[in-house]
Every structure is written in structure tokens, then in C-alpha cells.
Coordinates of C-alpha atoms and ligand atoms in Angstrom, one line a residue:
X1 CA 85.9 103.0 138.7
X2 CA 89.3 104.6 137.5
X3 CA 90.6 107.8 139.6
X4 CA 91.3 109.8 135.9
X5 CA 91.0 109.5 132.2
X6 CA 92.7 111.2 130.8
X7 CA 92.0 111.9 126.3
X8 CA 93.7 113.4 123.5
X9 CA 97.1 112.6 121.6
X10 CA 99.6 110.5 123.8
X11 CA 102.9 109.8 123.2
X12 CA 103.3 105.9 123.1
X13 CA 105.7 103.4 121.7
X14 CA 107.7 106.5 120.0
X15 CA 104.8 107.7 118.4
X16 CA 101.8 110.1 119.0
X17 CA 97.8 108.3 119.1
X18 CA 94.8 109.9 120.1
X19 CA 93.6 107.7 123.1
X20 CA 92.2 107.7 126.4
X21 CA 95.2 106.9 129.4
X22 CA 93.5 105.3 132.7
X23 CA 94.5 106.1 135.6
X24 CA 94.0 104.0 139.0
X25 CA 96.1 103.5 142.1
X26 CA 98.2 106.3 140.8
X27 CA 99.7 104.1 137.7
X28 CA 98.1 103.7 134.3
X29 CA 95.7 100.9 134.2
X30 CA 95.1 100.8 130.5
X31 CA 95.9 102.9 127.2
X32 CA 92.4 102.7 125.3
X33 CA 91.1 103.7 122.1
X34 CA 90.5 107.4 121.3
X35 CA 86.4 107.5 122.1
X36 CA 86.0 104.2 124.8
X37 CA 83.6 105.4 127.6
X38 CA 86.0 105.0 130.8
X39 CA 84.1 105.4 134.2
X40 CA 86.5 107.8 135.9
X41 CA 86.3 109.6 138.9
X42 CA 87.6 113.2 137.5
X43 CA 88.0 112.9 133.1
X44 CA 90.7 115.4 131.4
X45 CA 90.4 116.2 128.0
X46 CA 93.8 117.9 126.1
X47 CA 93.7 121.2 124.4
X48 CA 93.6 121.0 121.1
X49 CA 97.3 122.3 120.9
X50 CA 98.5 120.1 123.4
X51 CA 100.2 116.6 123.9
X52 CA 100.0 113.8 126.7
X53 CA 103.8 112.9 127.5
X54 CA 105.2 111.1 129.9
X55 CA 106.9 112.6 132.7
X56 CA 110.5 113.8 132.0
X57 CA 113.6 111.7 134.0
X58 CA 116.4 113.8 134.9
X59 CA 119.3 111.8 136.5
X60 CA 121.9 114.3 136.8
X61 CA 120.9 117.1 139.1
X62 CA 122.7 119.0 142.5
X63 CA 120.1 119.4 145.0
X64 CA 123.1 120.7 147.2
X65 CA 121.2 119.8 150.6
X66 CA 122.4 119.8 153.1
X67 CA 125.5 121.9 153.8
X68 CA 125.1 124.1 150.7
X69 CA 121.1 124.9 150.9
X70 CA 122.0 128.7 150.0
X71 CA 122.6 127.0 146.3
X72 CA 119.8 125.1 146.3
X73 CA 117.7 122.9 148.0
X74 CA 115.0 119.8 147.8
X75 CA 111.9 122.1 147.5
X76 CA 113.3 125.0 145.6
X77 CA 114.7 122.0 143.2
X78 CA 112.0 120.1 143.2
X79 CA 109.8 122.8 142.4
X80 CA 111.9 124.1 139.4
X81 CA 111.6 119.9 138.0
X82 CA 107.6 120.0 138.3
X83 CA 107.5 123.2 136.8
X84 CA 109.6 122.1 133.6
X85 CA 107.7 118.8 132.9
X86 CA 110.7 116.5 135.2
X87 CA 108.5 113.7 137.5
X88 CA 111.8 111.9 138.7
X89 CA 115.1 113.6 139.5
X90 CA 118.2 111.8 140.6
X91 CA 120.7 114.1 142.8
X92 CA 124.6 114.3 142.6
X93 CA 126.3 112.7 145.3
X94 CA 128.4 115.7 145.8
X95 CA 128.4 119.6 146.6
X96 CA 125.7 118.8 149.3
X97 CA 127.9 118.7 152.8
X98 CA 128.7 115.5 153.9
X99 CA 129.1 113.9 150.8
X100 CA 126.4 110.9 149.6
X101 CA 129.5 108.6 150.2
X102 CA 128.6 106.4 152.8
X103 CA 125.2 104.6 154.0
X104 CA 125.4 107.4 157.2
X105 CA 125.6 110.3 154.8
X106 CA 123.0 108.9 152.4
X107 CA 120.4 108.6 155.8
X108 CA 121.4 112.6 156.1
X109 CA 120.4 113.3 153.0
X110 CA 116.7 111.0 152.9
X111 CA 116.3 113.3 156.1
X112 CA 116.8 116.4 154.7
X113 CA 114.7 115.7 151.4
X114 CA 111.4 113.7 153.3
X115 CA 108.5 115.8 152.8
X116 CA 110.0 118.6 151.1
X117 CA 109.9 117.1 146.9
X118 CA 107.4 118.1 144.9
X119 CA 108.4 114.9 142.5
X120 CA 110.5 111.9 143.3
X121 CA 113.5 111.8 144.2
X122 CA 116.9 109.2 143.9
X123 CA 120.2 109.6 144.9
X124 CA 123.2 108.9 143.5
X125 CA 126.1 107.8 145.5
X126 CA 129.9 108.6 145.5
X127 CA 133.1 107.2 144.7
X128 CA 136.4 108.8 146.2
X129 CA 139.5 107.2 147.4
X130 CA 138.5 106.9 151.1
X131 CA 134.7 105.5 149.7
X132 CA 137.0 102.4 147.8
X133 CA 136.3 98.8 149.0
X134 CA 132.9 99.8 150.6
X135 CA 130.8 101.0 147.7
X136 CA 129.1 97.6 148.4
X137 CA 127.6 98.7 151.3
X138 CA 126.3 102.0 149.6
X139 CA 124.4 99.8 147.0
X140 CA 122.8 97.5 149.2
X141 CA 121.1 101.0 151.2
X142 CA 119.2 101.9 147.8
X143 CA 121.4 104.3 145.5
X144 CA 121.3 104.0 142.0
X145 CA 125.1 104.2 141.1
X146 CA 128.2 105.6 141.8
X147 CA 130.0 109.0 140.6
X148 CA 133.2 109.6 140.4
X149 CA 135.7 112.7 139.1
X150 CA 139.0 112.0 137.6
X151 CA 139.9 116.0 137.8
X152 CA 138.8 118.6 140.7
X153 CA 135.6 118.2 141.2
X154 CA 135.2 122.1 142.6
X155 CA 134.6 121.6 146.0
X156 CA 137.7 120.2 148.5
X157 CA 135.4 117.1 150.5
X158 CA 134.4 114.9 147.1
X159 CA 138.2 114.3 145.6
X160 CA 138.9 112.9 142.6
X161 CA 139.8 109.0 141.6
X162 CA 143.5 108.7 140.3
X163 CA 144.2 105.7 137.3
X164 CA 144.7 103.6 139.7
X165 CA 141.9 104.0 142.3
X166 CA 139.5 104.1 139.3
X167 CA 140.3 100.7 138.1
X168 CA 139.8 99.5 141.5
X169 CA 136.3 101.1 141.5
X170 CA 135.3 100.2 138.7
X171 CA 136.2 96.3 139.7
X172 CA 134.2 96.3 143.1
X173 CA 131.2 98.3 140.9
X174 CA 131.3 95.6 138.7
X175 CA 131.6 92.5 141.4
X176 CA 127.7 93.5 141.9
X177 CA 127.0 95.1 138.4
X178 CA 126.8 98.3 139.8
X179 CA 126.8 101.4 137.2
X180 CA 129.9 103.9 137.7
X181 CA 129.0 107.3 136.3
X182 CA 132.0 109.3 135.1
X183 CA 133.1 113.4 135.0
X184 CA 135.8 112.5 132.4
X185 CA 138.3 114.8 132.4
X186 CA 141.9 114.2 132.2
X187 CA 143.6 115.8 134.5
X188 CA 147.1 115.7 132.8
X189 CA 145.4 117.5 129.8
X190 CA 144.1 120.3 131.9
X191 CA 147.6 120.6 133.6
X192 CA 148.8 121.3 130.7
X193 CA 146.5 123.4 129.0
X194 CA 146.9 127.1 129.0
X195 CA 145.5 128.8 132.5
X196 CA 142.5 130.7 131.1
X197 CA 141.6 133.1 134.0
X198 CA 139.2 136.3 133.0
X199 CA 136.6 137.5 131.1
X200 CA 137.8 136.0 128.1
X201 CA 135.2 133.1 127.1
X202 CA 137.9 131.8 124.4
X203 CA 140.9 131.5 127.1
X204 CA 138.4 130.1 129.4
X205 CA 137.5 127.0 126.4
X206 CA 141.1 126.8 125.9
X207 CA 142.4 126.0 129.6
X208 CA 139.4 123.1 129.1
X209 CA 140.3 121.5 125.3
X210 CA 138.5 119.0 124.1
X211 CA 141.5 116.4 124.4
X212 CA 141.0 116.2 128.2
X213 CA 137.5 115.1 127.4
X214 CA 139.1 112.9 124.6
X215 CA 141.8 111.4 126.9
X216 CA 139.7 110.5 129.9
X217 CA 137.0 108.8 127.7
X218 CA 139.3 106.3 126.1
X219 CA 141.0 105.5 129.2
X220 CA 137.8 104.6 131.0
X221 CA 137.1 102.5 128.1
X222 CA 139.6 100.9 128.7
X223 CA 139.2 100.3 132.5
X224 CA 135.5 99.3 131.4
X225 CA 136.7 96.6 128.7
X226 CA 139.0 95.1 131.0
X227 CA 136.4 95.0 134.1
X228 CA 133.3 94.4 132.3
X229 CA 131.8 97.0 134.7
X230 CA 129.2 99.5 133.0
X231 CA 130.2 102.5 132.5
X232 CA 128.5 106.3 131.7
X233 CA 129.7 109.5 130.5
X234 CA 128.2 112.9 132.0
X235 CA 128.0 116.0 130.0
X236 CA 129.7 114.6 127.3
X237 CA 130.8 118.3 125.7
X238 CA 133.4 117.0 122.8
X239 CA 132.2 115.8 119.7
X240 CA 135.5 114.5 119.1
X241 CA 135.1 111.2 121.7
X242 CA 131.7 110.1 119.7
X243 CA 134.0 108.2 117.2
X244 CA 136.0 106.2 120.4
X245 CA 132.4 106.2 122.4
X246 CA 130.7 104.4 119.2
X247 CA 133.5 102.1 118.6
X248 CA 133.8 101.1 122.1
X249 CA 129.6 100.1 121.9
X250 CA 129.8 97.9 118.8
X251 CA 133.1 96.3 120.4
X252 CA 130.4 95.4 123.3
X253 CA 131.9 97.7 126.2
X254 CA 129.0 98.7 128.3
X255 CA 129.0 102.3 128.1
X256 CA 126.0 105.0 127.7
X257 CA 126.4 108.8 126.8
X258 CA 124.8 111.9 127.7
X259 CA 124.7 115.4 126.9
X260 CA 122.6 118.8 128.4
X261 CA 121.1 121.6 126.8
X262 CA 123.4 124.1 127.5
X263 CA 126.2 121.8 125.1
X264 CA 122.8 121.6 122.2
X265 CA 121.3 124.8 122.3
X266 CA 124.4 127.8 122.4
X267 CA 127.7 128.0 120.9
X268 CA 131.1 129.0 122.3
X269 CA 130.8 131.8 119.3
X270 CA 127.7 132.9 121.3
X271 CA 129.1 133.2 125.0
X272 CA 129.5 137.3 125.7
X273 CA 133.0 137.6 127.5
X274 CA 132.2 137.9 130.8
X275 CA 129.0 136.3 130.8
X276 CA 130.0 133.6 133.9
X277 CA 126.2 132.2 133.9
X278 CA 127.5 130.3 130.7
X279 CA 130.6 128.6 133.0
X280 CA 129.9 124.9 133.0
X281 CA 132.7 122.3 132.9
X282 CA 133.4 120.6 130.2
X283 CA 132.6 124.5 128.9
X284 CA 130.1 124.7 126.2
X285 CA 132.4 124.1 122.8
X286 CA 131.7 125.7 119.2
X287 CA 128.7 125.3 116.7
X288 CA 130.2 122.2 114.8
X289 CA 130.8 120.6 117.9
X290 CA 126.9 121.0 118.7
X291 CA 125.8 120.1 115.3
X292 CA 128.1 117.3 115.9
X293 CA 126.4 116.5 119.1
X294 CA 122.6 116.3 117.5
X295 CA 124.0 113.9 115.3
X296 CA 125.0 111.9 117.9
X297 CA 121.7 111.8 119.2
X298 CA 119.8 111.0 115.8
X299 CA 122.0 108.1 115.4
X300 CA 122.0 106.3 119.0
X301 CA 125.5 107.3 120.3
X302 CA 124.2 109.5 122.7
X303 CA 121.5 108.1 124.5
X304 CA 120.1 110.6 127.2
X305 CA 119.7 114.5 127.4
X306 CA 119.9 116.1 131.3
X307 CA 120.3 118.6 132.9
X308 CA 123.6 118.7 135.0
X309 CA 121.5 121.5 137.2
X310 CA 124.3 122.8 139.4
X311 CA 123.5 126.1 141.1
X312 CA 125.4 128.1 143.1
X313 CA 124.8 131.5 144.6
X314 CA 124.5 134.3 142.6
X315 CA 127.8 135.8 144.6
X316 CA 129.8 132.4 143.5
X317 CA 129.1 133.1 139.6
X318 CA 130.9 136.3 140.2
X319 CA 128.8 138.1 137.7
X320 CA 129.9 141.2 138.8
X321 CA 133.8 140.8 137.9
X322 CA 133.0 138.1 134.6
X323 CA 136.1 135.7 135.8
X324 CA 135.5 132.6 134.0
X325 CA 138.5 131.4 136.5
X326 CA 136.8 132.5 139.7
X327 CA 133.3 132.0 139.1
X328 CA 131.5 128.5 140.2
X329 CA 130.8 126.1 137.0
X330 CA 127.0 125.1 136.7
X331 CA 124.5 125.8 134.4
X332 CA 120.9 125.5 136.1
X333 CA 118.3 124.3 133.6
X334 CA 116.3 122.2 135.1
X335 CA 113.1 123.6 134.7
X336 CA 113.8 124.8 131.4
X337 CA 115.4 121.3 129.4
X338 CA 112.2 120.5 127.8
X339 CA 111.3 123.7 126.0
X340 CA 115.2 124.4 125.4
X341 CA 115.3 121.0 123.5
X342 CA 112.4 121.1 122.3
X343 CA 113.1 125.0 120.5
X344 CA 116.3 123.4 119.0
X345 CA 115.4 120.2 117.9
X346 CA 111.9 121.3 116.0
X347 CA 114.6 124.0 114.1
X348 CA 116.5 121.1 112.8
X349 CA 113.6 119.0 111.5
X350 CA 113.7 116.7 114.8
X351 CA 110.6 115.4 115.8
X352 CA 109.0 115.9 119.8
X353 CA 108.6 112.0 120.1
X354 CA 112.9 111.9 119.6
X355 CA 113.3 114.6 121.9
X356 CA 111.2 113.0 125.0
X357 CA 112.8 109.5 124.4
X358 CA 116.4 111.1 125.4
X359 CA 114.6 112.8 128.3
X360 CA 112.7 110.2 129.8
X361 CA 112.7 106.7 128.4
X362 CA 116.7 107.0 128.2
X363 CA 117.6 108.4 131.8
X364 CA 115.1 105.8 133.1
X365 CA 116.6 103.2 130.9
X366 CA 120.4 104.7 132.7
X367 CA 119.0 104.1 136.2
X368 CA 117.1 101.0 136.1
X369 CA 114.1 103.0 137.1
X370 CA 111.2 101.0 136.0
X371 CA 107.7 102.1 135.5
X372 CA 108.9 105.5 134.9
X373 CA 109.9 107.1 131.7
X374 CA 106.8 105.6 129.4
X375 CA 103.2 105.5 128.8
X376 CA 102.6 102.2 129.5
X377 CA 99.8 100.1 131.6
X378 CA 101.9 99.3 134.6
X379 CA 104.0 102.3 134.8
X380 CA 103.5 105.4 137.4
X381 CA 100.8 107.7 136.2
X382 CA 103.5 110.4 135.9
X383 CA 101.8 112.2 132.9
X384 CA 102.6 115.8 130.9
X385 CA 100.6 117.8 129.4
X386 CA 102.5 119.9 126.7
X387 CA 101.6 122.3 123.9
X388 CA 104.8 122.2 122.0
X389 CA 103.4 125.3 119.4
X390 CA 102.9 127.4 122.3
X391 CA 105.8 129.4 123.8
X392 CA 107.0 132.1 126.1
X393 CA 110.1 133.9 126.8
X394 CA 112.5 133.1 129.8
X395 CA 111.9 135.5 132.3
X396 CA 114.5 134.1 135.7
X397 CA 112.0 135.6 138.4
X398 CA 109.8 133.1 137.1
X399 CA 112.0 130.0 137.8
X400 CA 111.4 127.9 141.1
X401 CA 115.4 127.2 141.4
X402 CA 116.2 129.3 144.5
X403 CA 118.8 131.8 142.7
X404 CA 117.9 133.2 139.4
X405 CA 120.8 132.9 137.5
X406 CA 120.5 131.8 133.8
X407 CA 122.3 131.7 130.7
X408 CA 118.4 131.5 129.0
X409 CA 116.9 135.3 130.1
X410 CA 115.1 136.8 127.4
X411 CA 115.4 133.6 125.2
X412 CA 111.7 132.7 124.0
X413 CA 111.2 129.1 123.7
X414 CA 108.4 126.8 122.5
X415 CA 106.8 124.4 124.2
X416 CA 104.8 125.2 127.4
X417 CA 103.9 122.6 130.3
X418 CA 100.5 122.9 131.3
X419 CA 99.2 120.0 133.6
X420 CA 102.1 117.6 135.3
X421 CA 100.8 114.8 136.8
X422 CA 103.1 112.4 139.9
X423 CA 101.1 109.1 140.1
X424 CA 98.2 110.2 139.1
X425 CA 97.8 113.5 141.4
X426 CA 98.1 117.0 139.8
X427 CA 100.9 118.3 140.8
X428 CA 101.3 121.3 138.2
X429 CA 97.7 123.0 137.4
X430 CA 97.9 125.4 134.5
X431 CA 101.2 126.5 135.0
X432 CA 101.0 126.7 138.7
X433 CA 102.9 123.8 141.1
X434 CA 100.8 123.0 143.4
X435 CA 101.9 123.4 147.0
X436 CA 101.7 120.0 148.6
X437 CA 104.9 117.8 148.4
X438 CA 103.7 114.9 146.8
X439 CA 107.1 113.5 146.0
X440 CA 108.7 110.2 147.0
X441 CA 112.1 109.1 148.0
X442 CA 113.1 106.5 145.4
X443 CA 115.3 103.2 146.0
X444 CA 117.3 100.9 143.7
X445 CA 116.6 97.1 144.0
X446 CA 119.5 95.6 145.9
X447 CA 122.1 94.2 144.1
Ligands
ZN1 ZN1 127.1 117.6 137.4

């Protein structure tokens, strides 16, 4: 006998089917026909209004714990990802004190996480300049790939990789077809670039251009051509690297591409002076930018929507003076990408099925994480319930992150998450996480 059937209309193979998704040993058994008896042990049936996804990947959030728990932390996050429809979360090497860059630090961290996640959890490691020559040994202890800055990276302990030390990275990732993952920002650019202190949201996108984006991308390009090492770009923000980025792909380089919500869903000509919640860097650019950016995604360039989910404090967003040069940069969405998405995409004719692939089946794709991502016998049961007509309005008391700060208040979205199930258990019920970490602590196959 299975452990859950579960019937309605499931997203499969890009499209939606009514069928019956089996459940045993906490992975799907079988996809079946709409209408075949299963013997179950508990049987779901969908509301008419909602959808059977598979659970969301999100490889780019900051956890923060240990050292900077008062921005976040593994339940608070955790919490927040179950909430928003996210089964699998990988964390950020860095703002988290000590650093994910050596196998000691990445034990501190498994510590600090076990038996607090509400869904599973990977980690990312780190490359900086004192990490060089031994991101071997980091690999082989289970992390999923390597990030590195080329500018300040906002907090003094993860520095950032100069030309030179990034084209030695890149050739020791590559000696065991690691994956570097990049903040690319030039850091001559932004020297150059006018200061951009204040409440002034233009001066603030100024001292950021979109050439320092621009720059960095096509020298990593580079770097990757000449290695052969595979490559990824965070939060891309400029629209004016996708030409490089798709040239680069049909030339063979292995590079992938991501984006976040905040860079799809507002506009530069949106931002309030003053309004720091909006600070993330690259800074959220102007409305053809972001219609630039969708395109993107409809045509393959950009492969994977995330989060970037860094938190701070709500002191460190200094809300209270609006200094876009003061305040910490970090948008934190993570319990909110879905229905953000989602709200955007359906407004420009984009169907649901496009939306999850970037959200699950492409961030799984990123990290090698097999069995998650899809609907498919074999994987995890890591299952979504969604009712995409459904919506609500963003209200930041109701978001698990631990300091309600967001860009989002008041926005009303569509698309609810109902039921969110972790290998087969129910881990959101109506709305409501449940309270038992059922989370695991993930590991990449050795290289
Ligand atoms: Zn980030």
C-alpha cells in the first residue's frame, strides 16, 4: 500500500494532466491516470482551483547562521521557504560568521542548521584569496559549488577575488568540474562611477551602472572559455550582458544565468526615494531593463529565477534615515517568489508551467540536485499544492523571515500555497507550517 495519493491537475513534463501522484517511501512511486484506484494510506484530492507542483528550488539564499542569527537564521529561513512553496534551499557561503570556506567552517555550519529546517537544506561554499588551492578539499566534504565576489562583498571576512586570483579559481574548480558561481561586478566600473550616497534612488542606480555588470560578465567569460570551468551568474540585473551571455552559450562556454523577482516585478521608476527595503546590489534597474529581462527568460538565456534572500536587521536597512549608501543591500523574498512571479508573469501572457520550470526544474538542474525539481517516479515526494486564481495581499507580520522588512507590503498577489509536502510528509497544512523540522541537510556527490 502507498503512504499518499495524491489527485487532481499535476504539473508534469512542462505541462498540466489531471492524474493521481503516488507516494511511498517519501518519493513518488508512480504518476497514474486521472481515476486509477491507488490503495493509499491517507488519499488527497485538489481543490477545484488548485494545482499539484513540484516543490520550488531556491539556490541562492543567506541563512546568515551562525554569527549573524539577529538577520536570520535556519528556522526563521526555513520556515519563510515552506511557507512560499520552496522544498530545497541552498545557503550563501557568506554573511554567516565564520565563512563556509573551509571543510571546519562548513562542519559549523551542518551544526548550527541540524534539526532546526523545516525543508532541506545545501550549502554553498566559498572562494576568497586565502580559500585558493584548497577548494578541492571543500568539494570533496559535500558542497554544491563555489561563490566568489569580484567587488566588496558587504561584510570585511568574505573578500573579494582580483583578475588574477579568479583565473586561478576558476582553473582548480575546473580540475574537478566544480561549478564557480559569480557576483559579477567590476570593480573598476564602480570606482569610477559617481558616489551615490542618500535618499536619492537615481544617484544610488547611478554609483551601480549597468557597465560594471556588463564588464565583469565578459571578463568571466573569458576566464570560463579559456578554463573550460562552468560558470554562473547571480542576480543578473543588466539586460545589457544578455547579448554577451547568449553569445558566449552558442560559442559552447558553460555558463547559466539567473535573475530574482525583485529585478522582474518593480522598476527603478517605481522605487520611493528613501525607500532602503528596495537596496539590493546590482540595484533594481528601469522598466525596459525588466521587460528585457522576461524576454530573456521566454527565450532560454536566463535559465533560473531565485531569490537572493539576504536579510539584515531592520536597524541595518536604515529605514529611518533612507541612505541608499548606508543601508545593508538585500531584498528578502523568499517566501514570497512564487506568487511575485507568478502575479507578473500571468500579466504578460506567461503561462504557470514556464514560471515553475525557472523555479524548480532550473535551480535543481544549476546544482546537480537530482530527484528534486520534478514530478517524476523516482524523485522526492516534495509536492505543492497551489491555486494560482486565488490571492492575498502581503501583509510583513505574516512572513516567517525573522525581521519584517519588505519591498512587497501592501502588494496583493495571486497565487496562494495551500498544502507543501517534504518527501511525502505535510509540512505546510492549509497555510499553516507545521511545527516539526522535517528538513534534511543535503550533500553533493563527490567529485
Ligand atoms: Zn546573494
Amino acid at each position: 500500500m502507498a503512504d499518499l495519493a495524491i489527485s487532481g491537475s499535476v504539473l508534469r513534463e512542462g505541462r498540466f494532466t489531471d492524474a493521481v501522484v503516488v507516494v511511498a517511501d517519501g518519493r513518488v512511486a508512480a504518476v497514474e491516470p486521472a481515476g486509477t484506484h491507488v490503495d493509499a494510506a491517507e488519499r488527497v484530492r485538489l481543490a477545484d482551483d488548485a494545482v499539484l507542483l513540484p516543490g520550488l528550488v531556491d539556490t541562492h539564499v543567506h541563512v546568515n547562521e551562525p554569527g549573524r542569527t539577529e538577520w536570520e537564521g535556519f528556522a526563521t529561513a526555513t520556515r519563510a521557504a515552506a511557507a512560499g512553496g520552496v522544498t530545497t534551499l541552498l545557503d550563501m557561503p557568506l554573511n554567516s560568521i565564520p565563512p563556509t570556506v573551509d571543510p571546519d567552517a562548513l562542519a559549523v555550519k551542518r551544526r548550527a542548521a541540524d534539526g532546526q529546517c523545516h525543508v532541506d537544506v545545501g550549502f554553498w561554499g566559498g572562494a576568497v584569496p586565502s580559500s585558493l588551492g584548497r577548494l578541492r578539499a571543500l568539494a570533496e566534504e559535500g558542497v554544491f559549488g563555489f561563490k566568489c565576489f569580484l567587488v566588496d562583498s558587504g561584510v570585511p571576512e568574505f573578500p573579494p577575488l582580483d583578475h588574477d586570483q579568479l583565473d586561478r579559481a576558476l582553473a582548480e574548480v575546473a580540475s574537478f568540474d566544480g561549478l564557480m558561481v559569480v557576483h559579477a561586478e567590476d570593480p573598476g566600473v564602480l570606482a569610477d562611477a559617481p558616489a551615490g550616497g542618500g535618499p536619492s534612488y537615481a544617484a544610488f542606480v547611478g554609483s551601480r551602472p549597468h557597465q560594471a555588470e556588463d564588464v565583469a560578465i565578459s571578463g568571466l567569460l573569458d576566464l570560463a572559455r579559456t578554463h573550460g570551468a562552468r560558470v554562473h551568474v547571480l542576480h543578473l540585473a543588466s539586460a545589457s550582458a544578455l547579448p554577451l551571455l547568449a553569445q558566449a552559450r552558442a560559442d559552447g562556454v558553460r555558463v547559466s544565468v539567473e535573475t530574482c523577482p525583485h529585478y522582474l516585478t518593480v522598476s527603478a521608476e517605481e522605487v520611493p526615494d528613501g525607500h532602503t527595503e528596495f537596496k539590493c546590489c546590482p540595484p533594481i534597474r528601469d522598466a525596459a531593463n525588466r521587460d528585457a529581462l522576461w524576454q530573456a527568460l521566454v527565450d532560454g538565456v536566463i535559465d533560473c529565477v531565485v531569490s537572493d534572500h539576504s536579510p539584515s536587521t531592520v536597524d541595518l536597512k536604515r529605514l529611518d534615515t533612507g541612505d541608499f549608501g548606508q543601508a545593508w543591500g538585500g531584498v528578502a523574498s523568499l517566501q514570497l517568489g512564487l506568487p511575485l512571479v507568478w502575479t507578473a508573469a500571468r500579466e504578460r501572457g506567461i503561462g504557470l508551467e514556464r514560471v515553475v520550470g525557472w523555479m524548480a526544474a532550473g535551480p535543481a538542474a544549476l546544482a546537480g540536485l537530482a530527484g528534486k525539481g520534478a514530478i517524476e517516479p523516482g524523485c522526492d515526494a516534495d509536492l505543492v499544492a497551489f491555486a494560482p486564481e486565488a490571492s492575498f495581499v502581503v501583509d510583513p507580520q505574516r512572513l516567517h523571515h525573522r525581521n519584517p522588512v519588505t519591498p512587497y507590503a501592501g502588494r496583493r498577489l495571486s497565487g496562494v500555497v495551500r498544502d507543501v509536502w517534504l518527501r511525502g510528509d505535510r509540512i505546510v497544512a492549509d497555510g499553516a507550517v507545521t511545527p516539526e523540522p522535517l528538513g534534511r541537510l543535503l550533500e553533493k556527490e563527490r567529485p
